[in-house]
Tab-separated table of C-alpha atoms in Angstrom:
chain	number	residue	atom	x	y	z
A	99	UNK	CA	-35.962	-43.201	-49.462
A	100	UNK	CA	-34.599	-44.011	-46.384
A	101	UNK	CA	-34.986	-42.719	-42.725
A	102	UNK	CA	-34.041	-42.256	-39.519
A	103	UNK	CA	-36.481	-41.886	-36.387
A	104	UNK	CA	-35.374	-40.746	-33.088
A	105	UNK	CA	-39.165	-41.456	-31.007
A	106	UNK	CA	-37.382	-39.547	-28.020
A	107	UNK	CA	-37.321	-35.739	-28.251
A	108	UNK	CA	-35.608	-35.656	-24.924
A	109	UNK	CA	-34.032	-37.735	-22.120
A	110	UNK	CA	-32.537	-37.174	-18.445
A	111	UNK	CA	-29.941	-39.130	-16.441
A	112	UNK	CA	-28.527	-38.863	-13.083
A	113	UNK	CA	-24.977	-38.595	-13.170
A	114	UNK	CA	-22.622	-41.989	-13.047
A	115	UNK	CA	-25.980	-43.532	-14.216
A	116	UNK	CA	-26.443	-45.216	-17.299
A	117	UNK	CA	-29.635	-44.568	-20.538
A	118	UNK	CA	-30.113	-45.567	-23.750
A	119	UNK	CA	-31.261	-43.662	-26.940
A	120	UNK	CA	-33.018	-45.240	-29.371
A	121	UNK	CA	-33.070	-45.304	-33.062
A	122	UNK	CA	-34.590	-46.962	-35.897
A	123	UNK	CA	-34.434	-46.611	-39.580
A	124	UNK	CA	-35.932	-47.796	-42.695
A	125	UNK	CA	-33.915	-49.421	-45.498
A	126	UNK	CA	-34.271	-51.605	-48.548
A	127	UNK	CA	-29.907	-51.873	-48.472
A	128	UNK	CA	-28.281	-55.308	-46.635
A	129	UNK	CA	-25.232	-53.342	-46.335
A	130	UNK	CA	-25.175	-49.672	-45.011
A	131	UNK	CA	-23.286	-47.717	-42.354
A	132	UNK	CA	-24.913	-46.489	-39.110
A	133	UNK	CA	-23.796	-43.532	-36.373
A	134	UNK	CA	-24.034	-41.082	-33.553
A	135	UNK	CA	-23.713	-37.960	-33.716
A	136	UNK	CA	-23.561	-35.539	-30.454
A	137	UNK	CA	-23.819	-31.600	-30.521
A	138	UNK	CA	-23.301	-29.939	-27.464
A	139	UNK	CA	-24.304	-26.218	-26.747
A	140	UNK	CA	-21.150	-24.862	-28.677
A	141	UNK	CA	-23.385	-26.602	-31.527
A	142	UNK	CA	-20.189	-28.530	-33.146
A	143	UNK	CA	-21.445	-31.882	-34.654
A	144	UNK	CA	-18.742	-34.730	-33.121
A	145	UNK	CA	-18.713	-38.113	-33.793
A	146	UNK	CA	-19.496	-40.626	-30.784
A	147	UNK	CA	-19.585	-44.025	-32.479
A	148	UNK	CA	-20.291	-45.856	-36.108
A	149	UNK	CA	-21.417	-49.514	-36.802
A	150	UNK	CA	-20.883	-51.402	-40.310
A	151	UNK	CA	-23.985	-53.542	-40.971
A	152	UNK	CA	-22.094	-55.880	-42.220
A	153	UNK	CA	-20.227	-56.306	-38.794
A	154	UNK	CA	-22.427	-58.450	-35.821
A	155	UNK	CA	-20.318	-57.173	-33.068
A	156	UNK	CA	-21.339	-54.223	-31.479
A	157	UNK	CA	-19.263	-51.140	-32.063
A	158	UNK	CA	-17.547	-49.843	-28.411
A	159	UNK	CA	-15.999	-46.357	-27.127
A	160	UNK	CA	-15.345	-45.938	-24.695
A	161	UNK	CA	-18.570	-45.410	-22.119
A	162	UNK	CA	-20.413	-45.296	-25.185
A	163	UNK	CA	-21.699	-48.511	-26.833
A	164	UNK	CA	-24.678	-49.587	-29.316
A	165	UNK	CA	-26.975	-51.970	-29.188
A	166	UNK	CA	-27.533	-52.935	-33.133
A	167	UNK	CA	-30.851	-54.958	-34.144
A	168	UNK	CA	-29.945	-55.589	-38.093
A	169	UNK	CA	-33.517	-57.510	-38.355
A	170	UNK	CA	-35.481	-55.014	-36.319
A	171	UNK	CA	-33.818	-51.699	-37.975
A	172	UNK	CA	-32.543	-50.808	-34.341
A	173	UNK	CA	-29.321	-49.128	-33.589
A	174	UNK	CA	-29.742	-47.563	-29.911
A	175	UNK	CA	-27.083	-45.710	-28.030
A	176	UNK	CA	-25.809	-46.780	-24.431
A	177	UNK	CA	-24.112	-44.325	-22.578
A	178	UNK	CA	-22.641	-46.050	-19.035
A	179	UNK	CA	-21.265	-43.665	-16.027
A	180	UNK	CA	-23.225	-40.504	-17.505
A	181	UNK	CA	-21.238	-37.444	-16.943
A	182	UNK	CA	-22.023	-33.832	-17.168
A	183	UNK	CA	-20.399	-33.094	-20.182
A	184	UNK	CA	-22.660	-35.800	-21.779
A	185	UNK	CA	-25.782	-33.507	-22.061
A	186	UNK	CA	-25.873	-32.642	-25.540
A	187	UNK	CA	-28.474	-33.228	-28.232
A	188	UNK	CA	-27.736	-36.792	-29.792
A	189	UNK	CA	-28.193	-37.456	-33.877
A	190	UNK	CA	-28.247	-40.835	-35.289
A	191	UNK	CA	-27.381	-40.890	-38.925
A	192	UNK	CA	-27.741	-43.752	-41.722
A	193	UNK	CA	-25.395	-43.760	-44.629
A	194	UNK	CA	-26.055	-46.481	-47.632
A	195	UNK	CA	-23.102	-47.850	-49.346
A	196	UNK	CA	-22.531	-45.647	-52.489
A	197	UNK	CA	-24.066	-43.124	-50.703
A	198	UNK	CA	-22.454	-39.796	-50.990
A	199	UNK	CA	-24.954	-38.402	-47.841
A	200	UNK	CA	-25.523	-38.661	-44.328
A	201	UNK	CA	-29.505	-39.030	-43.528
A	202	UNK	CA	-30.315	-37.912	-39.952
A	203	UNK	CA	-33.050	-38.399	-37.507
A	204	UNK	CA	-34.593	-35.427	-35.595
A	205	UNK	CA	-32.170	-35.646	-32.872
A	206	UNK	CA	-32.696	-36.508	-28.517
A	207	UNK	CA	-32.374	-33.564	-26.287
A	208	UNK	CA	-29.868	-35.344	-23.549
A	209	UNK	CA	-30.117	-33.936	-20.085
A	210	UNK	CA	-27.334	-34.752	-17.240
A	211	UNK	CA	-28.676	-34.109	-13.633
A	212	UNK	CA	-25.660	-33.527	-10.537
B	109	UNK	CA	-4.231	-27.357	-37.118
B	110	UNK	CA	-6.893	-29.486	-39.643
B	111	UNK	CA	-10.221	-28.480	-40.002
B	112	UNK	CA	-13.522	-26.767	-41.317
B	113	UNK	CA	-13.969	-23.051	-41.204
B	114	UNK	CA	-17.979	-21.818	-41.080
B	115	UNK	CA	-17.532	-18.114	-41.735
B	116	UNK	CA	-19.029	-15.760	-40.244
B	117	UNK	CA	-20.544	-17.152	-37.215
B	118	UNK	CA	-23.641	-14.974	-37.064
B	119	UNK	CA	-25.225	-13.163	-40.267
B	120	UNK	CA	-28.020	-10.600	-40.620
B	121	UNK	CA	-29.330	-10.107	-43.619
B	122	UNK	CA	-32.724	-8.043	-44.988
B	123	UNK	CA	-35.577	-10.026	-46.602
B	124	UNK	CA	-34.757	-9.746	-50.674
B	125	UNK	CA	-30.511	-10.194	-50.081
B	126	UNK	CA	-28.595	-12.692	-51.260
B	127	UNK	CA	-26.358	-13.736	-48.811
B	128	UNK	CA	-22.671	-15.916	-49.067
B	129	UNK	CA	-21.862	-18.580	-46.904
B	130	UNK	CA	-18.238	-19.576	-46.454
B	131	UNK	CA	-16.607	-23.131	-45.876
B	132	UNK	CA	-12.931	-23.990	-46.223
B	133	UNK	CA	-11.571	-27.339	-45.295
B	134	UNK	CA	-7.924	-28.343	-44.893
B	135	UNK	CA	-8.479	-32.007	-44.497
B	136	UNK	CA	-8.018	-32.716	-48.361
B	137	UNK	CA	-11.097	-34.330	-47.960
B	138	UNK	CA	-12.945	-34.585	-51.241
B	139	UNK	CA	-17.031	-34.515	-50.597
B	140	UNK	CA	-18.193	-31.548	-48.833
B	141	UNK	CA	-21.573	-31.003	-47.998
B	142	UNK	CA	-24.061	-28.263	-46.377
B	143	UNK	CA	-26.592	-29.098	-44.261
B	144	UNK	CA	-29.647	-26.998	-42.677
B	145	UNK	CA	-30.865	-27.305	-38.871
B	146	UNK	CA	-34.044	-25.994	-37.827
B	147	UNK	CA	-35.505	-26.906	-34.264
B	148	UNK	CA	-36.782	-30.496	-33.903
B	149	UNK	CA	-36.280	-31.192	-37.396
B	150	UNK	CA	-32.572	-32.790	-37.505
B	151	UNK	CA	-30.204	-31.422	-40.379
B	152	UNK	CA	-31.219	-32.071	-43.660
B	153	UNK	CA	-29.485	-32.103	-46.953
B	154	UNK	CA	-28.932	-28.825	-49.255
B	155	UNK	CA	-26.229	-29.819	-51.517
B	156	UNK	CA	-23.170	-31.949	-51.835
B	157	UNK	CA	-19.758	-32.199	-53.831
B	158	UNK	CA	-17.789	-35.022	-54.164
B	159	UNK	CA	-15.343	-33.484	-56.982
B	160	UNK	CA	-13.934	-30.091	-58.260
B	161	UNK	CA	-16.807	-28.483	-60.529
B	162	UNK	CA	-19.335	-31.155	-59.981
B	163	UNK	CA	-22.080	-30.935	-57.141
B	164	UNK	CA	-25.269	-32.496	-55.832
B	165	UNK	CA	-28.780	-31.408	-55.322
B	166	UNK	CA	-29.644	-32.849	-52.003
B	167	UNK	CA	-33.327	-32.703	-50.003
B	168	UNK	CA	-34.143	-29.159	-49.569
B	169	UNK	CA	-32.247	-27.298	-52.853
B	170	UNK	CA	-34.668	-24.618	-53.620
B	171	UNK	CA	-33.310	-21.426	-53.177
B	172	UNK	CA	-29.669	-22.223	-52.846
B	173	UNK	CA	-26.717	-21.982	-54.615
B	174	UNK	CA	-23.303	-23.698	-54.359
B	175	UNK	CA	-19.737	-23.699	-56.315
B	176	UNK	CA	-17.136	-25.726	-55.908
B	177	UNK	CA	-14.557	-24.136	-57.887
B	178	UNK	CA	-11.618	-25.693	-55.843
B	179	UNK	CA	-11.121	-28.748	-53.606
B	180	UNK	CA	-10.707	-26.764	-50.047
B	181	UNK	CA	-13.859	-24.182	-50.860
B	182	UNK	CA	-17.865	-24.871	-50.924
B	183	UNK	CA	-19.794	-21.478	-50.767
B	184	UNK	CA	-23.326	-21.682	-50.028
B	185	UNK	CA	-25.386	-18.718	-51.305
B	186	UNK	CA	-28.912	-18.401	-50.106
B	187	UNK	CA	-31.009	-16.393	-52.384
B	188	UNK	CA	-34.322	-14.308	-52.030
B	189	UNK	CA	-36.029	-17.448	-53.617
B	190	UNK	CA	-35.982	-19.269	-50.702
B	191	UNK	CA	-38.714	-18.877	-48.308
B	192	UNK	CA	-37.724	-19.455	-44.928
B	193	UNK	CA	-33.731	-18.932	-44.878
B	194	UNK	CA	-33.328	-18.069	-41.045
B	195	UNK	CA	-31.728	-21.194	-40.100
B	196	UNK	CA	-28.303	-22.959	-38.599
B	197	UNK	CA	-26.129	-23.685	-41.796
B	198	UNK	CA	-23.400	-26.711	-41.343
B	199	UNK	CA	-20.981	-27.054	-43.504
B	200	UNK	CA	-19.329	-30.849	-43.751
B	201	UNK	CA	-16.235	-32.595	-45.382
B	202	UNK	CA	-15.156	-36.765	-45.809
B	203	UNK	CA	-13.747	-38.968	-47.519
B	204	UNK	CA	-16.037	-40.643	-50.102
B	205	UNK	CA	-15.678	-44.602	-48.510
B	206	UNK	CA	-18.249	-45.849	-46.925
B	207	UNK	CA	-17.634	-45.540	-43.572
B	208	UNK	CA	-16.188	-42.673	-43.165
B	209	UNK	CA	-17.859	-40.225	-41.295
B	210	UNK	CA	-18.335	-36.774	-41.930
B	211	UNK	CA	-16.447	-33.651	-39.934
B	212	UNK	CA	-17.998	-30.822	-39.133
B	213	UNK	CA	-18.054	-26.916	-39.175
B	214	UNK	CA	-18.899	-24.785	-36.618
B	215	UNK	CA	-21.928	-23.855	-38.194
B	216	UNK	CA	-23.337	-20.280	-39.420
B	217	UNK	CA	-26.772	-18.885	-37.728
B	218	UNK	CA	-28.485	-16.832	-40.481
B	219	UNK	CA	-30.879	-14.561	-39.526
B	220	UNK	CA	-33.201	-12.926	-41.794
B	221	UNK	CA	-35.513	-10.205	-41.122
């Protein structure tokens, strides 16, 4: 079965300044579909940014960017100019193809100082 | 406007109840999925649809119930069967390629006393 590990339970940036959450997963699959998930307090799940394994370029939005390590089962997250409305907990997810599920990890706490 | 609709946003319910989740979607998506959240434990799977009349077991079925009895509904019933129903309850919708990613409810907080 596969999963998702999120080693940080929870981070903090200075605003305008930049972190990185990490990710790894475990998978048998060449192909499979990778992404970020943020939930802020209001607790809505909204998507932040989704990688193809198939693709070597890594995905972009914005102030938000991935680093994606096919061979080491990496996919971290980069968030550049931190802003307040950043702070949110952070989910990455692993999708296989065929697969009719999202698997998630346990999630990063995300904290935004002024 | 498009969307998911969790309803109701907070439920109380006694220890023995059943108790009736709703989700609607208007995206004409055709997978819909509920998820459960407790604290440092991520979501994790209940059950899944990806057609009319046909659903999924997913990670952590016992003591749920679903229908899916038309495209824009998924109900989620919790019964007295399952042993630790106070929990965050998402509801989810997408499009069965790959790469799409799932949209999400609001989310229901069940509380069970």
């Amino acid at each position: 079965a596969q999963t998702v590990t999120q080693s940080q339970p929870e981070m903090s940036v200075q605003e305008a300044e930049t972190v990185t959450l990490s990710c790894t997963y475990d998978t048998s699959e060449s192909d499979y579909y990778l992404f970020w998930y943020k939930q802020p307090p209001s607790r809505q799940m909204i998507l932040v940014i989704r990688q193809e394994a198939y693709k070597q370029q890594n995905a972009t939005e914005n102030r938000f960017s991935v680093n994606f390590q096919k061979a080491a089962k990496s996919f971290s997250l980069k968030i550049s100019d931190s802003q307040l409305g950043d702070a949110a907990m952070y989910f990455c997810a692993y999708r296989r193809p065929n697969g009719n599920k999202l698997v998630f990890g346990a999630g990063t706490i995300l904290r935004v100082k002024s | 406007d498009g969307g998911i609709t969790q309803s109701p946003k907070y439920l109380f319910r006694k220890e023995g109840q059943n108790v009736t989740l709703s989700c609607e979607q208007n995206l004409n998506h055709d997978a819909m999925y509920w998820y459960r959240q407790d604290p440092g434990q991520g979501l994790r799977l209940i059950y899944y649809s990806q057609i009319v009349n046909d659903f999924q077991k997913g990670d952590i079925a016992e003591g749920y119930s679903v229908s899916r009895e038309k495209k824009e509904s998924f109900p989620l019933t919790v019964t007295s069967a399952q042993k630790n129903p106070t929990a965050f309850y998402l509801c989810a919708s997408g499009w069965t390629i790959e790469n799409s990613p799932l949209h999400f409810g609001n989310g229901t907080r069940l509380t069970v006393t």
